[in-house]
Coordinates of C-alpha atoms in Angstrom, one line a residue:
M1 CA 151.4 90.1 25.0
A2 CA 151.7 86.3 24.9
T3 CA 150.0 83.2 26.2
T4 CA 151.1 84.0 29.7
Q5 CA 147.9 86.1 29.6
L6 CA 145.9 82.9 29.0
L7 CA 144.2 81.5 32.1
S8 CA 144.4 78.0 30.5
T9 CA 148.2 78.0 30.7
V10 CA 148.5 78.9 34.3
E11 CA 148.2 76.6 37.4
H12 CA 145.0 77.0 39.5
R13 CA 145.5 79.6 42.2
E14 CA 144.0 80.1 45.7
T15 CA 143.0 83.7 45.1
L16 CA 142.0 85.9 42.1
P17 CA 145.0 87.5 40.4
E18 CA 145.1 91.3 40.2
G19 CA 142.8 92.8 37.6
Y20 CA 139.9 90.3 37.8
A21 CA 137.9 91.4 40.9
R22 CA 134.9 93.5 40.1
P23 CA 133.9 96.5 42.3
E24 CA 131.4 95.6 45.0
S25 CA 128.5 97.1 43.1
D26 CA 129.2 95.0 40.0
R27 CA 129.5 91.4 41.3
P28 CA 127.4 88.4 40.3
R29 CA 125.6 87.9 43.8
L30 CA 125.3 84.3 43.0
A31 CA 123.1 83.6 46.1
E32 CA 120.4 85.9 44.6
V33 CA 120.2 84.0 41.2
A34 CA 116.9 82.2 40.7
T35 CA 115.9 79.1 38.8
D36 CA 112.9 79.1 36.5
S37 CA 111.1 75.9 35.5
N38 CA 109.3 77.8 32.7
I39 CA 112.3 78.5 30.5
P40 CA 111.0 77.8 27.0
L41 CA 112.0 74.4 25.7
I42 CA 110.9 73.8 22.1
D43 CA 110.8 70.5 20.3
L44 CA 111.7 71.3 16.7
A45 CA 110.5 67.8 15.5
S46 CA 107.0 68.3 16.7
P47 CA 104.4 67.6 14.0
D48 CA 102.3 70.5 15.2
K49 CA 104.1 73.3 13.3
P50 CA 101.7 76.1 14.2
R51 CA 102.2 75.3 17.9
V52 CA 106.1 75.4 17.4
I53 CA 105.7 78.8 15.7
A54 CA 103.5 80.1 18.6
E55 CA 106.0 78.8 21.2
I56 CA 108.8 80.6 19.4
A57 CA 106.8 83.8 19.3
Q58 CA 106.0 83.6 23.0
A59 CA 109.6 82.9 23.9
C60 CA 110.9 85.8 21.8
R61 CA 108.5 88.2 23.3
T62 CA 108.9 87.3 26.9
Y63 CA 112.4 85.8 27.4
G64 CA 114.4 86.7 24.3
F65 CA 115.9 83.2 24.2
F66 CA 114.8 79.5 24.2
Q67 CA 116.2 76.0 24.3
V68 CA 115.7 73.6 21.4
T69 CA 115.6 69.8 21.3
N70 CA 115.4 67.5 18.2
H71 CA 117.2 70.2 16.3
G72 CA 118.8 67.7 13.8
I73 CA 122.4 67.8 15.0
A74 CA 123.5 64.4 16.2
E75 CA 124.3 63.9 19.9
E76 CA 127.6 62.2 18.8
L77 CA 128.7 65.3 16.9
L78 CA 127.9 67.6 19.9
E79 CA 130.0 65.3 22.1
K80 CA 132.9 65.4 19.6
V81 CA 132.8 69.2 19.4
M82 CA 133.1 69.5 23.2
A83 CA 135.8 67.0 23.4
V84 CA 138.0 68.5 20.7
A85 CA 137.5 72.0 22.1
L86 CA 138.7 70.9 25.5
E87 CA 141.6 69.1 23.9
F88 CA 142.6 72.4 22.2
F89 CA 142.7 74.3 25.5
R90 CA 144.8 71.6 27.0
L91 CA 147.5 72.0 24.4
P92 CA 150.9 73.2 25.7
P93 CA 151.5 76.9 25.8
E94 CA 153.9 77.0 22.8
E95 CA 151.1 75.5 20.6
K96 CA 148.6 78.1 21.7
E97 CA 151.1 80.9 21.3
K98 CA 150.8 80.5 17.5
L99 CA 147.2 81.7 17.6
Y100 CA 147.3 84.3 20.4
S101 CA 146.2 87.8 19.5
D102 CA 144.4 90.6 21.3
E103 CA 143.4 92.5 18.1
P104 CA 139.6 92.4 18.0
S105 CA 139.4 92.6 14.2
K106 CA 141.5 89.5 13.6
K107 CA 139.3 86.7 12.2
I108 CA 141.0 83.8 13.7
R109 CA 142.5 84.3 17.2
L110 CA 143.0 82.8 20.6
S111 CA 142.5 85.4 23.3
T112 CA 141.4 86.0 26.9
S113 CA 138.7 87.9 28.7
F114 CA 136.8 90.1 26.1
N115 CA 138.7 93.1 24.9
V116 CA 142.0 93.1 26.7
R117 CA 143.2 96.4 25.1
K118 CA 140.2 98.4 26.3
E119 CA 138.7 96.9 29.5
T120 CA 139.8 97.8 33.0
V121 CA 138.7 94.6 34.7
H122 CA 139.3 91.2 33.1
N123 CA 136.9 88.3 32.7
W124 CA 137.7 84.7 33.8
R125 CA 137.6 83.3 30.3
D126 CA 139.8 82.2 27.4
Y127 CA 138.3 81.9 24.0
L128 CA 139.2 80.8 20.4
R129 CA 137.4 83.0 17.9
L130 CA 136.9 81.5 14.4
H131 CA 135.2 82.9 11.3
C132 CA 133.2 80.1 9.7
H133 CA 131.6 81.3 6.4
P134 CA 132.5 80.5 3.7
L135 CA 134.3 77.6 5.4
E136 CA 136.8 77.0 2.5
E137 CA 138.1 80.6 3.0
F138 CA 138.8 80.3 6.7
V139 CA 139.4 76.6 7.6
P140 CA 143.0 76.6 6.3
E141 CA 143.9 79.1 9.1
W142 CA 142.1 77.2 11.8
P143 CA 144.2 75.2 14.4
S144 CA 145.6 72.0 12.9
N145 CA 146.2 70.7 16.3
P146 CA 144.3 68.7 17.6
A147 CA 144.4 66.7 14.4
Q148 CA 140.6 66.3 14.1
F149 CA 139.8 69.9 15.1
K150 CA 139.2 71.2 11.6
E151 CA 137.0 68.3 10.5
I152 CA 134.8 68.1 13.6
M153 CA 134.4 71.9 13.9
S154 CA 133.7 72.5 10.2
T155 CA 131.0 69.7 10.2
Y156 CA 129.4 71.3 13.2
C157 CA 129.6 74.8 11.6
R158 CA 127.7 73.5 8.5
E159 CA 125.0 71.9 10.5
V160 CA 124.5 74.8 12.9
R161 CA 124.2 77.2 9.9
Q162 CA 121.4 75.1 8.5
L163 CA 119.7 75.1 11.9
G164 CA 120.2 78.9 12.2
L165 CA 118.6 79.5 8.8
R166 CA 115.6 77.3 9.8
L167 CA 115.2 79.2 13.0
L168 CA 115.3 82.6 11.3
G169 CA 112.6 81.3 9.0
A170 CA 110.5 80.3 11.9
I171 CA 111.1 83.6 13.7
S172 CA 110.0 85.4 10.4
V173 CA 106.8 83.4 10.3
S174 CA 106.1 84.0 14.0
L175 CA 106.2 87.8 13.3
G176 CA 103.6 87.4 10.6
L177 CA 106.2 87.9 7.9
E178 CA 107.1 85.8 4.9
E179 CA 109.4 82.9 5.9
D180 CA 112.4 84.2 4.0
Y181 CA 111.9 87.9 5.0
V182 CA 114.5 88.0 7.8
E183 CA 117.0 85.9 5.8
K184 CA 116.7 88.2 2.8
V185 CA 117.2 91.4 4.9
L186 CA 120.3 90.0 6.6
G187 CA 121.9 89.2 3.2
E188 CA 124.7 86.6 2.8
Q189 CA 125.2 86.1 6.5
E190 CA 128.6 85.8 8.1
Q191 CA 129.1 83.2 10.7
H192 CA 131.5 83.3 13.6
M193 CA 132.2 81.0 16.5
A194 CA 133.6 81.5 20.0
V195 CA 134.9 78.4 21.7
N196 CA 134.9 79.5 25.3
Y197 CA 136.9 78.0 28.2
Y198 CA 136.2 79.0 31.8
P199 CA 138.7 77.5 34.2
R200 CA 137.9 76.8 37.8
C201 CA 137.9 80.1 39.6
P202 CA 139.2 80.5 43.2
E203 CA 136.7 83.4 43.9
P204 CA 133.7 83.1 41.6
D205 CA 131.7 85.6 43.6
L206 CA 134.1 88.4 42.6
T207 CA 134.3 88.0 38.8
Y208 CA 132.5 86.9 35.7
G209 CA 133.2 84.6 32.8
L210 CA 131.5 87.3 30.7
P211 CA 129.6 90.3 32.2
K212 CA 126.1 91.2 31.3
H213 CA 125.7 91.9 27.6
T214 CA 123.4 91.5 24.6
D215 CA 124.7 90.0 21.3
P216 CA 125.1 92.5 18.5
N217 CA 124.3 90.0 15.8
A218 CA 121.0 88.4 14.6
L219 CA 120.9 85.0 16.3
T220 CA 123.3 83.1 18.6
I221 CA 123.2 79.3 18.9
L222 CA 125.0 78.1 22.0
L223 CA 126.2 74.5 22.7
P224 CA 126.5 74.6 26.5
D225 CA 128.6 72.4 28.7
P226 CA 126.4 69.4 29.3
H227 CA 127.6 69.0 33.0
V228 CA 128.3 72.5 34.3
A229 CA 125.9 75.4 34.4
G230 CA 127.1 79.0 33.9
L231 CA 124.8 80.8 31.5
Q232 CA 122.4 83.2 33.2
V233 CA 119.7 85.5 31.7
L234 CA 118.0 88.6 32.9
R235 CA 114.2 88.5 33.4
D236 CA 112.0 91.5 33.9
G237 CA 114.9 93.9 34.2
D238 CA 116.1 92.8 37.6
Q239 CA 116.1 89.0 38.2
W240 CA 119.0 86.8 37.0
I241 CA 118.0 83.2 36.3
A242 CA 120.2 80.2 35.8
V243 CA 119.9 78.4 32.5
N244 CA 120.8 74.8 33.4
P245 CA 121.9 72.6 30.6
R246 CA 119.4 70.0 29.3
P247 CA 120.5 66.8 27.6
N248 CA 121.2 67.5 23.9
A249 CA 119.5 70.9 23.9
L250 CA 121.0 74.0 22.3
V251 CA 120.3 77.5 23.6
V252 CA 119.1 80.1 21.1
N253 CA 119.6 83.8 22.0
L254 CA 118.0 86.6 20.0
G255 CA 120.5 89.3 19.1
D256 CA 120.1 93.0 18.7
Q257 CA 119.3 92.8 15.0
I258 CA 116.1 90.7 15.6
Q259 CA 115.0 93.2 18.2
A260 CA 115.4 96.0 15.6
L261 CA 113.7 94.1 12.7
S262 CA 110.8 93.2 15.0
N263 CA 110.3 96.9 15.9
G264 CA 111.0 96.0 19.5
A265 CA 108.4 93.3 19.7
Y266 CA 111.1 90.6 20.3
K267 CA 113.8 91.1 22.9
S268 CA 117.5 90.7 22.6
V269 CA 118.3 89.0 25.8
W270 CA 120.7 90.4 28.5
H271 CA 122.9 87.4 29.5
R272 CA 126.1 86.7 31.3
A273 CA 128.4 83.8 32.1
V274 CA 129.4 83.0 35.7
V275 CA 132.2 80.8 36.9
N276 CA 132.7 78.3 39.7
A277 CA 135.4 77.0 42.1
V278 CA 134.8 73.3 41.5
Q279 CA 134.8 72.6 37.7
E280 CA 136.1 74.0 34.5
R281 CA 133.4 74.8 31.9
M282 CA 133.3 74.9 28.1
S283 CA 130.7 76.4 25.7
V284 CA 130.6 76.9 21.9
A285 CA 128.7 79.9 20.7
S286 CA 127.8 80.2 17.0
F287 CA 126.9 83.7 15.8
M288 CA 124.7 84.3 12.7
C289 CA 125.6 87.8 11.6
P290 CA 124.1 90.1 8.9
C291 CA 126.4 90.9 6.1
N292 CA 128.1 94.3 6.8
S293 CA 126.2 96.2 4.1
A294 CA 122.8 94.8 5.2
V295 CA 120.4 97.7 6.0
I296 CA 118.5 96.9 9.2
S297 CA 115.2 98.6 10.0
P298 CA 111.9 97.6 11.5
A299 CA 109.8 95.6 9.0
R300 CA 107.2 97.9 7.6
K301 CA 104.4 95.5 8.3
L302 CA 105.3 95.7 12.0
V303 CA 105.0 99.4 12.3
A304 CA 101.4 100.6 12.9
D305 CA 99.9 103.1 10.5
G306 CA 100.8 106.6 11.6
D307 CA 103.5 105.4 14.0
A308 CA 107.2 106.1 13.7
P309 CA 109.4 103.0 13.8
V310 CA 111.1 102.4 17.1
Y311 CA 114.5 102.3 15.5
R312 CA 116.1 104.2 12.6
S313 CA 117.7 102.4 9.6
F314 CA 121.3 101.5 10.0
T315 CA 123.8 99.2 8.3
Y316 CA 125.2 96.3 10.3
D317 CA 128.7 97.6 9.8
E318 CA 127.7 100.9 11.5
Y319 CA 126.1 99.0 14.4
Y320 CA 128.9 96.5 14.9
K321 CA 131.6 99.3 15.0
K322 CA 129.5 101.2 17.6
F323 CA 129.0 98.0 19.7
W324 CA 132.8 97.3 19.8
S325 CA 133.7 100.9 20.6
R326 CA 131.9 100.7 24.0
N327 CA 132.2 98.6 27.1
L328 CA 130.4 95.3 26.9
D329 CA 128.0 96.0 29.8
Q330 CA 127.0 99.6 29.0
E331 CA 123.4 100.5 28.2
H332 CA 121.8 98.6 25.3
C333 CA 123.6 99.6 22.1
L334 CA 120.2 99.7 20.3
E335 CA 119.3 102.7 22.4
L336 CA 121.7 104.7 20.3
F337 CA 119.7 103.8 17.2
R338 CA 116.2 104.8 18.4
G339 CA 114.2 106.8 15.8
Q340 CA 113.9 110.5 16.2

């Protein structure tokens, strides 16, 4: 399978190609998506630290995600990341051919949809998957075209990792735990990145960029397209809400491991990406992942005396393998790890 599979190498069509249309019962129903003016927006530079922690706790309990401003990553760097990412997807097919793979375990690969080998319906998305930690181990295999790609992306990776560790500390404190509790449990964290490209889609009502899913990792920091909305999150089990981009804000999603560590108090958010007929869209997702041998279980302090923990202990390796063995939008993978 070669780059002919990639949406970014094919001319825009008038109708969806075969294999992309969802069955009637599983379509985005874009007309029913709501907006929500209360999506948590947290100013990380606020001098009122207890208030920031309280806002994070509230967002993690109710939404499972929040947006952050004044996060310490320069606006100029965010713009460069978006620009060089788009430049990559505009490269000629023979350049992209070098990186194409549909093998999910490959640490550096350009691919399409989600898991081409396994899925029955494809998603309207191309993506470049990069492992990012330790950088010196992986950067040599990253794309060397565009010329500035390695430099810009590795600078962003370093900064987003620092932000991720800060946020994990704040999440720990918000749970009433020591600031370094979550970071210690997760071990020497891996870091991956997905550079997503969603081309203009002729029939956006029939397909997804990515269908409904939760993230299997601990924390995801998303740099959204500043001009084009596409991320949607599920509220109260049945209402999709659009997360519109805000200037220089990053989106922080809780992953399944935080839900497990918090004994179910914090929610790993169901989210999806939709596409549109007018504009292409980019996003860059950075995933903070426990090391494979990390043993994940609810913090003892969060399990009431006499109660059983909501989830049993498991290693991240065990969880990740289970997650990838299923379809993306099946029931919450954590349900398979509930305590007996």
